[in-house]
Amino acid sequence: MSSVPPGSRRRSLPRGIAAGVLTLTLASIPGSQAASAVDTTQLPPAAQRNVDFERDIRPIFTAHCVSCHGLDKQRGGLRLENRTAALKGGENHAPAIRPGQSADSPLIHFVSGAVPDLQMPPKGERLTAEQIGLLRAWIDQGAPWPADAAAETTVHWALRPVVRPPVPVVATDSPSRVNAVDDFILRKLQDHQLTLNPPADRRAWIRRLYLVMHGLPPTPEEVESFVNDRRPEAVEAVVDRVLASPRYGERWGRHWLDVVRYADSNGFETNRERKNAHPYRDYVIRCFNDDVPYDQFVREQLAGDALGADTATGFLVAGAYDIVKSPDINLTLMQRQDELADIVNTTGTAFLGLTLGCARCHDHKFDPISQKDYYALQAVFAGVNFADRALPVQRTPAELAELAARQQDVARCEAELTALRTLARERAVVPATALRPAVNERRNEEEFPARETTAVRFTILATTGGEPCLDELEVFDVEGRNVALAASGAKATASGTLPGFSIHRLEHLNDGVPGNARSWISDTAGQGWVIVEFPAAHRIQRVVWSRDRDGNFKDRVATQYRLEAKDTTGAWTVLTSSETREPAGKSDPNAFLQQLSAADQTRARALQEELKQAQAQVKRLTAGPTAWLGTFSQPTNTHRLYRGDPLQPREVVPPDAVAVLGTLGLTSDTPEQQRRLKLAEWLTQPQNPLTARVMVNRLWHYVFGSGLVDTPSDFGANGGQPTHPELLDWLTDEFIRSGWSVKQLQKRLLLSGTFRQSSAPRPDGLAADADARLLWRFPPRRLEAEAIRDSMLAASGALDLRMGGPGFHLQIVEEDNVYRYFPKEKFGPPEFRRMVYLARIRQEQDSVFGSFDCPSGNQVLPKRTRSNTPLQALNLFNSNFVLQQADLLADRLETEAGANAPAQINRAFQLMYGRAPDDFEVQTSVALIQNHGLPAFCRGLLNTSEFLFLF
């Protein structure tokens, strides 16, 4: 019983070390706080010899046992029973042991008494300096644990290396046994006294093949061609044709878009459309069709901007994004944390099958993922910004020559106009008329006599409101070169920078990219200063600055300022200031014309028009299309956040991977792009136990309806166990050996007897395995929303197979600050494309097929539920869309089969089911047509299980 009075608090203390099991209670000390209070120079030195655990370390643990209370993790304790536990840490503290870094290991701090109120053991004999030295040497030598090889059996199955098992030798006379996949399946079935079903008939199989791989039924002609092709290679030939079809990429691209939470709107309350998000969707479809190796596919989505695949980085910013920002820095910082969490979480679930987001506020409760791991991965993505990015444009030599000529025209016109403005000031009779135009948000020029300097300072004394903002500061020398560019070695400093906004950083001041999305904002309302230092002295004569060169933002414009240059003595000399300008808001840009002669006025107006035309041409030749692909900037340091609170930062965490799986070896100053590239390379190493396994399981899941692991995005301890672990590893090894070819692996699955067997139920199978997880039959399932809608359009003959480009809408869009969406009631050819090209709006569903468990886009969706609701039946029977498709199908039947009812029925069955009707079906259908009409018959077929299900 505790002796602590009720209501009081006691800091938990270490309680003991016993028999090689070290128990620490560290919940009350975040690791960074404990470490920061330690003077490591006062620690006993490490022993200078090789240390053996059994000889040197276990006796220390045993001799200094005080008690062994075995606190579990939920109560805040940490049991160092094995290497994994020692390296993992607790909910609110860093790992007790840091291999190779004994001076930074909390264990050493506690046993040495370096943390006075957390000494270990709390009572009894303390460790000697020699014993602490042995512990330090053991940790510095990597903290090898006893029987590490035997301990591997305790490693979670998904984290073990992929080891290719032998193909089992199975004694069977099953006609469905075709390849090695079947041997693994049969071995498990035999353990349950089951076997595979007989092969499905050829019509059922080809329909299954097309629906699984295309999400569309085969045409009657394709069915008959296969049924009548009795060559041994006929099955393989039709599989090859299916994999080569562009319809394949559309079907499997849709699956991937579920996994990565793709949608065409921002979500949140404004939910504005992303009208240019589709290039990423088209990239995904193209990659599946081209069988881009999966390891390349992964690398491009994380770092495509470095690999010549710019549209691939749409993966990073495909999630929801809140465009409503808050002046409250607390909310702003949390909003940014949510954005980065979305990227980290999706990367973890999509590629690793790990729920990394569970370690945002504390160490993962079930998997060996520390909170530090989470923030190390956040540091990889800390420079990713949710925004449009210009796509590179390939230009012809003629276009490049025209661009250079027009840029020269712009420079010439600006120089001549500057000279005329100077002449006007010199001729001014009234001083006020000699004032330069007032400042504006787009572009402000400062001209002065040429001066040699090594730095310029721009001091802002007042603004149009709020902290001052500069999107670009350009300094031109006498030869017209911008010498302020960071790329030329110029360095920017500032009075301070507004924190919490990745798009507003000091490095954007002179990066050569104008616009609010890459700008600097002071941290002081109404004032601030920036200095740009040059690597060498330059003779300068002009400075150009702007708040937002794109003209979208008019706040934060500097209205009172001075521009200075540093002379050779280090003193600052004023070059110009706002005193020579008209007051803000009262400027007439053409006022200078009044001071010119008639001839000069004519010349000035002609130059203004020529400049306008030349600038338009330059914009046309330089501006490429933009897409929602994200932008990138060098991030500041990432900190581990205590309980995930951005206002409680702890130690700096460099970019890295999940420690239990390896390291990236990066530092906090690693360039932004290199961080993502290194992570992408690490993920796709063949030695990584998760990346290939997870993808193989996804492919199995979409072919058979359920993965070998039934939690496709969670391979952790809380996820499912593989039904056939040896088969999963064998297929993973095959996948890697094939060069990460998705199509080759799918072909192996499609040719297997397991896929080709009948879906018919059997009493013994239903009794032993009702869900067919052991694959004693092909598991039947209802089609997804997209496949149902696409199949209806295919049957009616209305399907538009145009690929790519902007999506179509099934909602009427009212654009305002908050977008509003209303379901369409009428549909025409623009809405008859495949549903993968639907503009998916977050939080809004298609009024007909949205009820069929469509993804919202707000979260990743590794597998879809298959609900069964009255609304689904009502939509399929009474909706305007289905009634329209029934009418179109009736028209098609009349065109292709004439007025003869049996002929119409036969054609309908061929189109819908890939088979002819039997006598009963013909008789019943004739009666239905005679009593209710051909459209009613068509509507009935569109609602049948044989059409809506995969058998």
Short mmCIF file of N, CA and C in Angstrom, two decimals, residues 758-822:
data_model
loop_
_atom_site.label_atom_id
_atom_site.label_comp_id
_atom_site.label_asym_id
_atom_site.label_seq_id
_atom_site.Cartn_x
_atom_site.Cartn_y
_atom_site.Cartn_z
N SER A 758 -13.90 -22.01 -59.27
CA SER A 758 -15.30 -21.59 -59.17
C SER A 758 -15.55 -20.87 -57.85
N SER A 759 -16.56 -20.02 -57.86
CA SER A 759 -16.97 -19.34 -56.63
C SER A 759 -18.13 -20.06 -55.94
N ALA A 760 -18.51 -21.22 -56.43
CA ALA A 760 -19.67 -21.94 -55.88
C ALA A 760 -19.40 -22.35 -54.42
N PRO A 761 -20.40 -22.25 -53.56
CA PRO A 761 -20.23 -22.65 -52.15
C PRO A 761 -20.25 -24.17 -52.01
N ARG A 762 -19.59 -24.66 -50.94
CA ARG A 762 -19.62 -26.08 -50.59
C ARG A 762 -19.88 -26.20 -49.09
N PRO A 763 -20.61 -27.18 -48.68
CA PRO A 763 -20.93 -27.31 -47.24
C PRO A 763 -19.68 -27.41 -46.37
N ASP A 764 -18.68 -28.21 -46.80
CA ASP A 764 -17.50 -28.35 -45.94
C ASP A 764 -16.73 -27.03 -45.84
N GLY A 765 -16.66 -26.28 -46.94
CA GLY A 765 -15.96 -25.01 -46.91
C GLY A 765 -16.68 -23.98 -46.06
N LEU A 766 -17.99 -23.91 -46.20
CA LEU A 766 -18.76 -22.95 -45.42
C LEU A 766 -18.66 -23.25 -43.93
N ALA A 767 -18.61 -24.54 -43.58
CA ALA A 767 -18.53 -24.91 -42.17
C ALA A 767 -17.18 -24.55 -41.57
N ALA A 768 -16.11 -24.74 -42.35
CA ALA A 768 -14.76 -24.52 -41.81
C ALA A 768 -14.27 -23.09 -42.02
N ASP A 769 -14.74 -22.42 -43.05
CA ASP A 769 -14.17 -21.11 -43.41
C ASP A 769 -15.23 -20.34 -44.21
N ALA A 770 -16.22 -19.81 -43.51
CA ALA A 770 -17.37 -19.19 -44.18
C ALA A 770 -16.96 -18.00 -45.04
N ASP A 771 -15.94 -17.24 -44.64
CA ASP A 771 -15.52 -16.06 -45.39
C ASP A 771 -14.55 -16.40 -46.52
N ALA A 772 -14.20 -17.67 -46.66
CA ALA A 772 -13.27 -18.11 -47.72
C ALA A 772 -11.92 -17.42 -47.62
N ARG A 773 -11.48 -17.14 -46.39
CA ARG A 773 -10.16 -16.53 -46.22
C ARG A 773 -9.06 -17.50 -46.61
N LEU A 774 -9.35 -18.79 -46.54
CA LEU A 774 -8.36 -19.79 -46.94
C LEU A 774 -8.40 -20.08 -48.43
N LEU A 775 -9.32 -19.46 -49.12
CA LEU A 775 -9.44 -19.54 -50.59
C LEU A 775 -9.80 -20.93 -51.09
N TRP A 776 -10.73 -21.61 -50.41
CA TRP A 776 -11.23 -22.88 -50.95
C TRP A 776 -12.18 -22.64 -52.12
N ARG A 777 -12.66 -21.42 -52.28
CA ARG A 777 -13.40 -21.00 -53.46
C ARG A 777 -13.01 -19.55 -53.75
N PHE A 778 -13.30 -19.08 -54.96
CA PHE A 778 -13.08 -17.66 -55.23
C PHE A 778 -14.15 -16.89 -54.47
N PRO A 779 -13.75 -15.94 -53.62
CA PRO A 779 -14.74 -15.24 -52.78
C PRO A 779 -15.57 -14.26 -53.61
N PRO A 780 -16.87 -14.47 -53.73
CA PRO A 780 -17.71 -13.51 -54.46
C PRO A 780 -17.87 -12.22 -53.66
N ARG A 781 -18.09 -11.12 -54.37
CA ARG A 781 -18.28 -9.84 -53.69
C ARG A 781 -19.01 -8.88 -54.60
N ARG A 782 -19.65 -7.87 -54.00
CA ARG A 782 -20.31 -6.83 -54.79
C ARG A 782 -19.26 -5.89 -55.36
N LEU A 783 -19.55 -5.40 -56.53
CA LEU A 783 -18.66 -4.43 -57.16
C LEU A 783 -18.68 -3.11 -56.40
N GLU A 784 -17.61 -2.34 -56.54
CA GLU A 784 -17.57 -1.00 -55.97
C GLU A 784 -18.41 -0.05 -56.79
N ALA A 785 -18.65 1.13 -56.24
CA ALA A 785 -19.50 2.14 -56.90
C ALA A 785 -19.02 2.43 -58.31
N GLU A 786 -17.69 2.62 -58.47
CA GLU A 786 -17.18 3.00 -59.79
C GLU A 786 -17.43 1.90 -60.82
N ALA A 787 -17.20 0.66 -60.42
CA ALA A 787 -17.39 -0.45 -61.36
C ALA A 787 -18.87 -0.62 -61.72
N ILE A 788 -19.77 -0.39 -60.77
CA ILE A 788 -21.20 -0.49 -61.07
C ILE A 788 -21.60 0.58 -62.08
N ARG A 789 -21.23 1.82 -61.81
CA ARG A 789 -21.62 2.91 -62.72
C ARG A 789 -20.99 2.75 -64.09
N ASP A 790 -19.69 2.42 -64.11
CA ASP A 790 -19.01 2.24 -65.40
C ASP A 790 -19.61 1.09 -66.19
N SER A 791 -19.97 0.01 -65.50
CA SER A 791 -20.55 -1.14 -66.19
C SER A 791 -21.93 -0.81 -66.76
N MET A 792 -22.71 -0.01 -66.05
CA MET A 792 -24.00 0.44 -66.59
C MET A 792 -23.80 1.24 -67.88
N LEU A 793 -22.84 2.16 -67.85
CA LEU A 793 -22.57 2.97 -69.04
C LEU A 793 -22.07 2.11 -70.19
N ALA A 794 -21.24 1.09 -69.86
CA ALA A 794 -20.75 0.20 -70.91
C ALA A 794 -21.89 -0.60 -71.52
N ALA A 795 -22.79 -1.11 -70.67
CA ALA A 795 -23.91 -1.90 -71.17
C ALA A 795 -24.84 -1.08 -72.04
N SER A 796 -25.09 0.17 -71.65
CA SER A 796 -26.01 1.01 -72.43
C SER A 796 -25.37 1.56 -73.69
N GLY A 797 -24.03 1.43 -73.80
CA GLY A 797 -23.33 1.96 -74.95
C GLY A 797 -23.00 3.43 -74.85
N ALA A 798 -23.20 4.04 -73.66
CA ALA A 798 -22.99 5.48 -73.51
C ALA A 798 -21.60 5.82 -72.98
N LEU A 799 -20.81 4.82 -72.61
CA LEU A 799 -19.54 5.08 -71.93
C LEU A 799 -18.57 5.85 -72.82
N ASP A 800 -18.05 6.95 -72.28
CA ASP A 800 -17.05 7.78 -72.95
C ASP A 800 -15.68 7.39 -72.40
N LEU A 801 -14.80 6.88 -73.24
CA LEU A 801 -13.52 6.36 -72.80
C LEU A 801 -12.38 7.36 -72.94
N ARG A 802 -12.70 8.65 -73.04
CA ARG A 802 -11.64 9.66 -73.05
C ARG A 802 -10.84 9.58 -71.75
N MET A 803 -9.54 9.71 -71.86
CA MET A 803 -8.68 9.58 -70.70
C MET A 803 -8.08 10.93 -70.31
N GLY A 804 -7.85 11.11 -69.02
CA GLY A 804 -7.07 12.23 -68.52
C GLY A 804 -7.77 13.56 -68.56
N GLY A 805 -7.06 14.57 -68.06
CA GLY A 805 -7.56 15.94 -68.06
C GLY A 805 -8.48 16.24 -66.90
N PRO A 806 -9.04 17.44 -66.90
CA PRO A 806 -9.94 17.83 -65.80
C PRO A 806 -11.10 16.86 -65.67
N GLY A 807 -11.57 16.68 -64.44
CA GLY A 807 -12.64 15.74 -64.20
C GLY A 807 -14.01 16.31 -64.52
N PHE A 808 -15.00 15.44 -64.58
CA PHE A 808 -16.38 15.87 -64.78
C PHE A 808 -17.06 15.97 -63.42
N HIS A 809 -18.19 16.65 -63.38
CA HIS A 809 -18.88 16.91 -62.12
C HIS A 809 -20.23 16.20 -62.08
N LEU A 810 -20.56 15.68 -60.91
CA LEU A 810 -21.90 15.17 -60.65
C LEU A 810 -22.63 16.07 -59.67
N GLN A 811 -22.03 17.25 -59.42
CA GLN A 811 -22.68 18.27 -58.61
C GLN A 811 -22.65 19.60 -59.35
N ILE A 812 -23.64 20.42 -59.08
CA ILE A 812 -23.63 21.81 -59.53
C ILE A 812 -22.83 22.60 -58.50
N VAL A 813 -21.85 23.36 -58.98
CA VAL A 813 -20.93 24.04 -58.07
C VAL A 813 -21.28 25.53 -58.02
N GLU A 814 -21.52 26.02 -56.82
CA GLU A 814 -21.68 27.46 -56.59
C GLU A 814 -20.41 27.97 -55.94
N GLU A 815 -19.67 28.79 -56.69
CA GLU A 815 -18.38 29.27 -56.20
C GLU A 815 -18.56 30.56 -55.42
N ASP A 816 -18.04 30.55 -54.23
CA ASP A 816 -18.05 31.72 -53.35
C ASP A 816 -16.88 31.53 -52.40
N ASN A 817 -16.81 32.32 -51.37
CA ASN A 817 -15.77 32.08 -50.37
C ASN A 817 -15.90 30.67 -49.82
N VAL A 818 -17.13 30.25 -49.56
CA VAL A 818 -17.42 28.87 -49.20
C VAL A 818 -18.14 28.24 -50.38
N TYR A 819 -17.54 27.22 -50.97
CA TYR A 819 -18.14 26.57 -52.13
C TYR A 819 -19.33 25.71 -51.69
N ARG A 820 -20.37 25.70 -52.52
CA ARG A 820 -21.55 24.89 -52.23
C ARG A 820 -21.79 23.95 -53.40
N TYR A 821 -22.25 22.76 -53.09
CA TYR A 821 -22.41 21.71 -54.10
C TYR A 821 -23.82 21.12 -53.99
N PHE A 822 -24.47 20.99 -55.15
CA PHE A 822 -25.83 20.47 -55.21
C PHE A 822 -25.88 19.34 -56.25
#
